[in-house]
Amino acid sequence: MTQASNVFTCMSVRAIREGLAAKEFSAREIAEASLARVRALDGATHAYLETTQQLAFEQASKVDAAVAAGNLAAAGPLAGVPVAFKDNMNLAGTHTTCSSRMLANYVSPYTATCAARTIEAGGIPLGKLNMDEFAFGSSTETSAFGATKNPWDLSRVPGGSSGGSASAVAAGLATISLGSDTGGSIRQPGSFCGIVAVKPTYGVVSRYGVVAFGSSLDQVGPFARSVEDAAYALNAISGRDALDCTSQDVRTDFTANLAEGVRGMKIGIVPAFMDAQGLTSEVKAKVEEAADHLRALGAELIEVDLPNAQAAMSAYYVLGPCEAFSNLARFDSVRYGYCDPDHKDLGGQYEASRAKGFGPEARRRIMLGSYLLSAGVYEQYYYPAQQVRTLITQDYARAYEQVDCILSPVAPRTAFTFGEVSDPTEMYLSDMFTISINIAGNGGMSLPVGLGAETGLPVGVQLIAPPFKDENMLRVAAALETVYGPAPVAPDFAGEVPAIKAAPATIPDAADAVPGVDLPGLLTEKGAADGAPSQVERAGE
């Protein structure tokens, strides 16, 4: 084993593949060391809900067999790369809880296409990652199993809803992770945690097997510490899937143009975004700095107008809850999900099961969606929201007649402390710059551009591409990365001997997953105290 064997999760895809090809280490060593690092350090971050040791070792054996046969290429483009998945992505034999008490005992009978393709590409699956409950949130504080912490400052949130996915990569607990983005849930945590985070164009990646929040808004994408690593991941997971009619036949090699630079490209700047109320001076300064670097690298900067973007927030909080209400109706306590015992009638069982199974934010969005889709209200809100969606999509289309890519802020501020943002409306404003991209369906990504001058915390800039031209934003990001460098592992977690002194994490393993039986220790004592069904109650069902 090499000296760096215990920090494989901090290595790039290219470095791992080159090391395997040179037989400097084996995939089995990668799997063992990576899982050991997760168990040693995740007690500080709580990024993982479950590990998948058996799957990791099985995958490592396949990669090692390909190396032994002198055919590493056969193992796939992500051969030996430690990967992990947001816990709304089904993976056969693992719990898929969506960080909700409602699904605390649900074991996946099948695998989501995005997870399957990552593993088929040679990725070594380390486990499932924490998130806001059913992806409702911007801080990962709504998880029924406890909040994830930001590796750059453990007193601060990692963002959300894919906070576990971002935190794991930022702490060097995975090389690549997958998250889902409905209104900014990949890009905002990517910015907060200082890593590369990509939401491809809607349809680039199959949504089959990903528990739905807003079906017309959701898209899966990768977190990584370099643009190249993110591009490798996109190559693995993109493309048509017969099981998802919204997926498209994408055959782009996302690594192909990363070295081309931006000379001759036209980059759009949206003045309304740069002057938006709530945008902090340190974030604005970083976006302006990135714009200056792009100009110096040969790009032409052009101001573009998105006149209806200010209505995106209003439209999103009509469309999102409506789709969430429809998608969450399936959790009826009969087919699957928590079933509250000892009720004499079905109506009482439904009411109690959903009241105890769903957390406050999930209940809030279900109730809002129910109201917005009710008779007499539907025409007043839902139809206008869809009309606004069309206007926003047209705005972006006109902008892309002038530019190849748009540069903007990701979030109005850097990561905030736990409990600092308690008002739901204020929390929703975390996605003020990202929501319009989901509404229009364009690709968008967050690229880390250093630390804010005031807080000393990571800041990301957002790059937005025309539909199915995601290679444009990756090309621009790669050019900026020559200035800023790849994203580092958070300082306290970097190196062979991390500075952080964390108690070893007690993370359940998927080997203990039995349909209908909770993983030991998954439900927190706090959750039970708040009225969640306890382990004993479920065992007696």
Short mmCIF file of C-alpha atoms in Angstrom, two decimals, residues 36 72 78 89 95 101 106 110 115 151 176 225 227 243 299 303 315 322 338 349 362 399-400 407 409 497 523 539:
data_model
loop_
_atom_site.label_atom_id
_atom_site.label_comp_id
_atom_site.label_asym_id
_atom_site.label_seq_id
_atom_site.Cartn_x
_atom_site.Cartn_y
_atom_site.Cartn_z
CA ALA A 36 -12.41 3.17 7.54
CA LEU A 72 -8.72 -1.49 -16.58
CA LEU A 78 -14.94 5.50 -12.61
CA MET A 89 -31.85 7.26 -4.64
CA HIS A 95 -32.54 1.65 3.20
CA ARG A 101 -39.42 8.89 9.69
CA TYR A 106 -38.04 1.01 3.84
CA TYR A 110 -34.48 -2.10 -6.96
CA ALA A 115 -26.83 4.72 -9.04
CA PRO A 151 -16.76 20.52 7.14
CA ILE A 176 -17.79 11.78 -6.05
CA ARG A 225 -13.62 18.52 -6.13
CA VAL A 227 -14.46 20.01 -12.96
CA LEU A 243 -37.52 3.56 -17.75
CA ALA A 299 -14.03 35.91 -22.90
CA GLU A 303 -25.12 42.15 -19.96
CA ALA A 315 -43.87 30.40 -9.47
CA CYS A 322 -48.30 21.09 -6.03
CA TYR A 338 -44.91 4.22 8.66
CA GLN A 349 -54.86 5.55 10.50
CA ALA A 362 -43.03 18.14 4.64
CA ALA A 399 -30.39 35.53 -23.58
CA TYR A 400 -28.69 32.55 -25.20
CA LEU A 407 -22.33 33.90 -14.79
CA PRO A 409 -24.19 34.17 -7.81
CA VAL A 497 -3.81 12.72 9.74
CA LEU A 523 -33.85 6.66 14.47
CA ALA A 539 -40.86 -4.08 15.73
#
